[in-house]
CSV table of N, CA and C in Angstrom, one decimal:
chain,number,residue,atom,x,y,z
A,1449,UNK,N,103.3,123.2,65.9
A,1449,UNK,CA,103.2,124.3,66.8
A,1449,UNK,C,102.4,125.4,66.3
A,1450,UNK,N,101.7,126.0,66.9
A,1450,UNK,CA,100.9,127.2,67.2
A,1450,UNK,C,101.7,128.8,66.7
A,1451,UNK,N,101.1,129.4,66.2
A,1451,UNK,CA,101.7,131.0,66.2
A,1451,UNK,C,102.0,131.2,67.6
A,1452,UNK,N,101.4,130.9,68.5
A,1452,UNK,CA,101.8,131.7,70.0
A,1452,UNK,C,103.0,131.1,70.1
A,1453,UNK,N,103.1,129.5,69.9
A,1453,UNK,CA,104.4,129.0,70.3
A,1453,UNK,C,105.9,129.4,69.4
A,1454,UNK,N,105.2,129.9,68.2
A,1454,UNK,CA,106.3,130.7,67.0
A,1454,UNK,C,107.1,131.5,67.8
A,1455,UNK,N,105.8,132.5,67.9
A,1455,UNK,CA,106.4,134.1,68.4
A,1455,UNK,C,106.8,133.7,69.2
A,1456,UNK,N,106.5,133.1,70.8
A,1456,UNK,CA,107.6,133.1,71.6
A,1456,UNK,C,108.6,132.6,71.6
A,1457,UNK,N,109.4,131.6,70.3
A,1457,UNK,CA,110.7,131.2,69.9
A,1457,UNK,C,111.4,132.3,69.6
A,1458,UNK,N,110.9,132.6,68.7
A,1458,UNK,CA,111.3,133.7,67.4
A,1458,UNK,C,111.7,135.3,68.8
A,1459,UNK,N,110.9,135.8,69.8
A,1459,UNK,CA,111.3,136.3,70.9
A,1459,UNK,C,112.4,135.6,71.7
A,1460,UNK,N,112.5,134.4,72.3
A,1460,UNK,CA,113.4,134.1,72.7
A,1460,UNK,C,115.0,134.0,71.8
A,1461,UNK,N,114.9,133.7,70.9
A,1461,UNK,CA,115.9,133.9,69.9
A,1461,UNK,C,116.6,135.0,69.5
A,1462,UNK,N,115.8,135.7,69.5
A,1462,UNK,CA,116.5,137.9,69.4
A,1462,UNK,C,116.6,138.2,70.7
A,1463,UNK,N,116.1,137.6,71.9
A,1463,UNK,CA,116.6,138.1,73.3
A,1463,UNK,C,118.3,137.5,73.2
A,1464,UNK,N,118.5,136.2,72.8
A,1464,UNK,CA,119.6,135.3,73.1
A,1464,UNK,C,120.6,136.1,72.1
A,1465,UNK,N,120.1,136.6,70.8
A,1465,UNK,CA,121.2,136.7,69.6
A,1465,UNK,C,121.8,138.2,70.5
A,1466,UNK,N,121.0,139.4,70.9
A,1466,UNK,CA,121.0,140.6,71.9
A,1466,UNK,C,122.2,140.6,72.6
A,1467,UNK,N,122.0,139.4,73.5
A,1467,UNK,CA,122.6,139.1,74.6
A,1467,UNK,C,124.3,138.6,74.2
A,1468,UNK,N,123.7,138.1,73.4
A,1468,UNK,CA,125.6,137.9,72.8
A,1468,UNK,C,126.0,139.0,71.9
A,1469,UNK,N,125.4,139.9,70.8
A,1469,UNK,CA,125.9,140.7,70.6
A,1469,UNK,C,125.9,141.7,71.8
A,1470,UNK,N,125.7,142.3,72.5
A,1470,UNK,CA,126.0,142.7,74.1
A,1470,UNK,C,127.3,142.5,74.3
A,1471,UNK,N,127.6,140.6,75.0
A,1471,UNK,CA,129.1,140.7,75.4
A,1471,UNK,C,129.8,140.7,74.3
A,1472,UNK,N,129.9,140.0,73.1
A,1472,UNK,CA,130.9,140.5,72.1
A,1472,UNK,C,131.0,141.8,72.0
A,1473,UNK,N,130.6,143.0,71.9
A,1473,UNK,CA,130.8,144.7,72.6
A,1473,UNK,C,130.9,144.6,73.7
A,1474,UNK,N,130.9,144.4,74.9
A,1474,UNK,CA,131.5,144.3,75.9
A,1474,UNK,C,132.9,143.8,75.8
A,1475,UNK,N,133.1,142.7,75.6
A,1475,UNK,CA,134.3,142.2,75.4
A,1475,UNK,C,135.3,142.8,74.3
A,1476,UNK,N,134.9,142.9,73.3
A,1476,UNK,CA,135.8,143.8,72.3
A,1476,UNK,C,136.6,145.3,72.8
A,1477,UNK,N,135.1,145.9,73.5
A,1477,UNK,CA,135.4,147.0,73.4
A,1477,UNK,C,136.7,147.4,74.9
A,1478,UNK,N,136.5,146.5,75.6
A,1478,UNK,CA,137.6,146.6,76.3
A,1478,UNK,C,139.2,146.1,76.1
A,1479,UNK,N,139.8,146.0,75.2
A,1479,UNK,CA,140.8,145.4,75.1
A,1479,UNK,C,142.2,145.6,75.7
A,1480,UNK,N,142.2,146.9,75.7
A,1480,UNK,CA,143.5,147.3,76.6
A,1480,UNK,C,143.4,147.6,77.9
A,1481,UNK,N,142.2,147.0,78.7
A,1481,UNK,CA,141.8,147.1,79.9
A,1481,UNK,C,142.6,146.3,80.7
A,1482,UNK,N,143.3,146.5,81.5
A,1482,UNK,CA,144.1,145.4,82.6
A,1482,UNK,C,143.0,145.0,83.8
A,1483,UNK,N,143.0,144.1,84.1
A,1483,UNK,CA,141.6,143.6,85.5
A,1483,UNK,C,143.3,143.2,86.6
A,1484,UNK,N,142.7,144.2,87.7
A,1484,UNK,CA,143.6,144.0,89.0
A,1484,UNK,C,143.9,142.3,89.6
A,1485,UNK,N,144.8,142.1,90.2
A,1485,UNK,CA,144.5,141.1,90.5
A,1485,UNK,C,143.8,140.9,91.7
A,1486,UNK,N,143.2,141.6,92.4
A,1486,UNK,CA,141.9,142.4,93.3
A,1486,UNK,C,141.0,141.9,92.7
A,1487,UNK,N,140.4,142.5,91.2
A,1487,UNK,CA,139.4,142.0,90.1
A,1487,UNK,C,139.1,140.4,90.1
A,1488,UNK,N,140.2,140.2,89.9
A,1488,UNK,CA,139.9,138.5,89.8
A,1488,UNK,C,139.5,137.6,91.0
A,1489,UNK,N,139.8,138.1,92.2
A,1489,UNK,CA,139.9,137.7,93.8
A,1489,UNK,C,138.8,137.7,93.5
A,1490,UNK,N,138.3,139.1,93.2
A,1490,UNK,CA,136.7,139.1,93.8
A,1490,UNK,C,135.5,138.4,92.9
A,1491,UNK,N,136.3,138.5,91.7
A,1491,UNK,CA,135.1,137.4,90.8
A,1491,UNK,C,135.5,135.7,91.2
A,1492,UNK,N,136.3,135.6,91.4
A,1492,UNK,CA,136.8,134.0,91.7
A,1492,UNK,C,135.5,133.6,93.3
A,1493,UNK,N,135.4,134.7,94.4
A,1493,UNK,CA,135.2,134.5,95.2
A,1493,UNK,C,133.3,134.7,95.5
A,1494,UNK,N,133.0,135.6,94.0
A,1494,UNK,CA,131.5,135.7,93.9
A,1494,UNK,C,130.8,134.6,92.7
A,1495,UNK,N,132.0,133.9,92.5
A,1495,UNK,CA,131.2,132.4,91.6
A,1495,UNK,C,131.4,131.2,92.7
A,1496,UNK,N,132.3,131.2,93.9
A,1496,UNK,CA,132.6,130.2,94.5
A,1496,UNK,C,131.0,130.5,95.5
A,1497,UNK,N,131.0,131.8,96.1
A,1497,UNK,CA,129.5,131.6,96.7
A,1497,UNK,C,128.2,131.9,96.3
A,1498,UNK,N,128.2,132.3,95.3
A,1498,UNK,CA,127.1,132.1,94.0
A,1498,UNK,C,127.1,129.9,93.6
A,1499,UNK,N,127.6,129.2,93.7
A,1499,UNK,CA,128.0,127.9,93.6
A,1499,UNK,C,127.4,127.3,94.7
A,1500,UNK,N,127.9,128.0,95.7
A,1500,UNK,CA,127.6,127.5,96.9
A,1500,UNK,C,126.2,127.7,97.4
A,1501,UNK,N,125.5,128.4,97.4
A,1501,UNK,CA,124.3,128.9,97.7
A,1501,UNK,C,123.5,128.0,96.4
A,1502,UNK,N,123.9,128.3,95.0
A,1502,UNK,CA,122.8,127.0,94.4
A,1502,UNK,C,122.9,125.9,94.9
A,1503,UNK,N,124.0,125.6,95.4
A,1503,UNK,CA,124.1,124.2,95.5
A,1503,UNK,C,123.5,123.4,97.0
A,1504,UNK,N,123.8,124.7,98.0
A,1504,UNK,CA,122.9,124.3,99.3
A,1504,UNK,C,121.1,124.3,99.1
A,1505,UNK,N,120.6,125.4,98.4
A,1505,UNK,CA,119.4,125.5,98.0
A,1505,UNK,C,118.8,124.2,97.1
A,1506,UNK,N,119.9,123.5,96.1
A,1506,UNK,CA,119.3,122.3,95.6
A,1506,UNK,C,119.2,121.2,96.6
A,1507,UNK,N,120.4,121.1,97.4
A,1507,UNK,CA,120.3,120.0,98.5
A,1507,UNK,C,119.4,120.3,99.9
A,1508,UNK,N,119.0,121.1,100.1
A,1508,UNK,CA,117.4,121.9,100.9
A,1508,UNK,C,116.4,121.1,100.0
A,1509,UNK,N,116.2,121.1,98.5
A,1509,UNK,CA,114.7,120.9,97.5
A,1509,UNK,C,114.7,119.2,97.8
A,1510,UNK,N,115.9,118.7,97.5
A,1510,UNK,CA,116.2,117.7,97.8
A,1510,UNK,C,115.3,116.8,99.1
A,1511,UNK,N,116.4,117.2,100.5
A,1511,UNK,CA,116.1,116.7,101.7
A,1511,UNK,C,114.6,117.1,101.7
A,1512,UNK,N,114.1,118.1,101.4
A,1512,UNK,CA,112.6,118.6,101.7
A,1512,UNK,C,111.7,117.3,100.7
A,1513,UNK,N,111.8,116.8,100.0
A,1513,UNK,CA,111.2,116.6,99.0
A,1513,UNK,C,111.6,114.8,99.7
A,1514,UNK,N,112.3,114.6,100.0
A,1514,UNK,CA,112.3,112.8,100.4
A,1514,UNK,C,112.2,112.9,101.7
A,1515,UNK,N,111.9,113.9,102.6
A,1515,UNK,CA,111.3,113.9,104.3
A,1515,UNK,C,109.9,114.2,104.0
A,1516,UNK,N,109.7,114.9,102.7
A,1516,UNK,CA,107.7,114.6,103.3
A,1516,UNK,C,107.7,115.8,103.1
A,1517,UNK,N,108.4,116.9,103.6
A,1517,UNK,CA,108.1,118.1,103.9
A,1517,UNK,C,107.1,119.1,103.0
A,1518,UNK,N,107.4,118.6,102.1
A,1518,UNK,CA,106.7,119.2,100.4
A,1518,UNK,C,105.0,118.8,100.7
A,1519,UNK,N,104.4,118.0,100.9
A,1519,UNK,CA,103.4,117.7,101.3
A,1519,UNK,C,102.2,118.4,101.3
A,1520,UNK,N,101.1,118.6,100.4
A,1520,UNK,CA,99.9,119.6,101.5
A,1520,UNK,C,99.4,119.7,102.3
A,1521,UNK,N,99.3,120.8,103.2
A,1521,UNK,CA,99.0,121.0,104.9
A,1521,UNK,C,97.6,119.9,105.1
A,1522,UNK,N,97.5,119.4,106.2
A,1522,UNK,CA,96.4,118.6,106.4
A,1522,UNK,C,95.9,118.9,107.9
A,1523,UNK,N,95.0,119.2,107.9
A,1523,UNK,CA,94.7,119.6,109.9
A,1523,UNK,C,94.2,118.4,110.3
A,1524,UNK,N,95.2,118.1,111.8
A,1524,UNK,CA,95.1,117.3,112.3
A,1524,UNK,C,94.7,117.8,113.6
A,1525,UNK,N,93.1,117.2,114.3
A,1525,UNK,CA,92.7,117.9,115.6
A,1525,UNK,C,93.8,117.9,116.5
A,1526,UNK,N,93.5,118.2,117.6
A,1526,UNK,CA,93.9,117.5,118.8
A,1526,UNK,C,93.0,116.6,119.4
A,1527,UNK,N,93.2,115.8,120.2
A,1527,UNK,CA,92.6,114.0,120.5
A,1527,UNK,C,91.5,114.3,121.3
A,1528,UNK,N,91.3,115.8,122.2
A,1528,UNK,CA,90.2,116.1,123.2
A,1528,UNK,C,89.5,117.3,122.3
A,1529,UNK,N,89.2,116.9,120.9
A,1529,UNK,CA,88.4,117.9,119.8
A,1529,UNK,C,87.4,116.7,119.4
A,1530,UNK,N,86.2,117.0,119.1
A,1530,UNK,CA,85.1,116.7,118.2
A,1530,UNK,C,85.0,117.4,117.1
A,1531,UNK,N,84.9,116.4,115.9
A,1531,UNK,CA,84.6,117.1,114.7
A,1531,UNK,C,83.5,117.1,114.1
A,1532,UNK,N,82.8,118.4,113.8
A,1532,UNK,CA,81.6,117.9,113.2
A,1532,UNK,C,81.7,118.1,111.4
A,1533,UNK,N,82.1,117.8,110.9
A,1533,UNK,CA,81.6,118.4,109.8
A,1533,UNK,C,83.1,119.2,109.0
A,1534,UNK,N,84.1,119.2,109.4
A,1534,UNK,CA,85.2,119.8,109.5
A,1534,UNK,C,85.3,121.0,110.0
A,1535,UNK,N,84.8,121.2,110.9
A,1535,UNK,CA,84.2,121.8,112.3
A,1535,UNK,C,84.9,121.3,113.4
A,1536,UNK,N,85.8,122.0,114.0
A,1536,UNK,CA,85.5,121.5,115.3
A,1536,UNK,C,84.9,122.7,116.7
A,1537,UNK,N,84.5,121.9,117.3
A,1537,UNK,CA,83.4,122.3,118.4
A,1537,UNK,C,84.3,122.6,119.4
A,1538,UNK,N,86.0,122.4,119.5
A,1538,UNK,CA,86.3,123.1,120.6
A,1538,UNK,C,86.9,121.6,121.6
A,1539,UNK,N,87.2,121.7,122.8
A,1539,UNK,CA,87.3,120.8,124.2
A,1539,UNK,C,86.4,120.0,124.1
A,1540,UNK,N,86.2,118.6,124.8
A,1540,UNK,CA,84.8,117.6,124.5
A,1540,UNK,C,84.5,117.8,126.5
A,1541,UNK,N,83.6,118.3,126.5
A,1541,UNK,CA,83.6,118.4,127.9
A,1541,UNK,C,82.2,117.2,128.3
A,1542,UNK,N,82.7,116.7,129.3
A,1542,UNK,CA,81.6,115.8,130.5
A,1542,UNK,C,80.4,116.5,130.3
A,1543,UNK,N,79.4,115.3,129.7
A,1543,UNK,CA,78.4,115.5,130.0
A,1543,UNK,C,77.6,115.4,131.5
A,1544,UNK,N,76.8,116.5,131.6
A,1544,UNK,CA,76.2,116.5,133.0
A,1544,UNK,C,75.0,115.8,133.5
A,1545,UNK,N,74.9,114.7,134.2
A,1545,UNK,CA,73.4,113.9,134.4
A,1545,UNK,C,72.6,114.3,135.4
A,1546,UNK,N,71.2,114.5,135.3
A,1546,UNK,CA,70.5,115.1,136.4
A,1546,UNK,C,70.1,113.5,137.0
A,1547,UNK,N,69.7,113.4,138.4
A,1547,UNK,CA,69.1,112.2,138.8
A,1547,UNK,C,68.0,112.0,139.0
A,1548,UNK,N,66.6,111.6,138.5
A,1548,UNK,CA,65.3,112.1,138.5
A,1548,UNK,C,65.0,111.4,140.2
A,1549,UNK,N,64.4,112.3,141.0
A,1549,UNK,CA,64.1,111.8,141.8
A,1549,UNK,C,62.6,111.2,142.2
């Protein structure tokens, strides 16, 4: 590995060690805190649709991804277009014949 790829371990590593020393102070420092049973309702009920929402959004990447949908756009004329060139010219209209007399 590379220095660049160092430093950005060695960064991720002190973000993560942060983050737990964070909730261990968080957590310690509350200890004689009572949580309502209100408190819990509403955390029980913001991981159940936090759950839910990942879980519709994976099954959306899903269905999209084996219907095709994922696909790069590709233009498709309409059947009364001429293309010139990836150009199109529009309507194909009737040519007009003069009759030499």
């Amino acid at each position: 590995m590379g220095a660049g790829s160092w430093i950005i371990v060695v960064v991720l590593i002190s973000l993560l060690a942060m983050a737990a020393v964070a909730a261990f102070v968080g957590w310690t420092s509350a200890k004689d805190t009572d949580v309502p049973a209100s408190g819990y309702v509403a955390m029980a009920i913001g991981v159940i649709f936090s759950l839910a929402v990942g879980v519709g959004l994976m099954a959306l990447v899903f269905y999209s991804d084996r219907k095709g949908y994922d696909e790069p756009p590709m233009l498709i004329p309409p059947a009364d277009t001429i293309e010139v060139s990836g150009v199109s010219d529009g309507p194909v209209k009737p040519q007009q014949t003069q009759e030499l007399s």
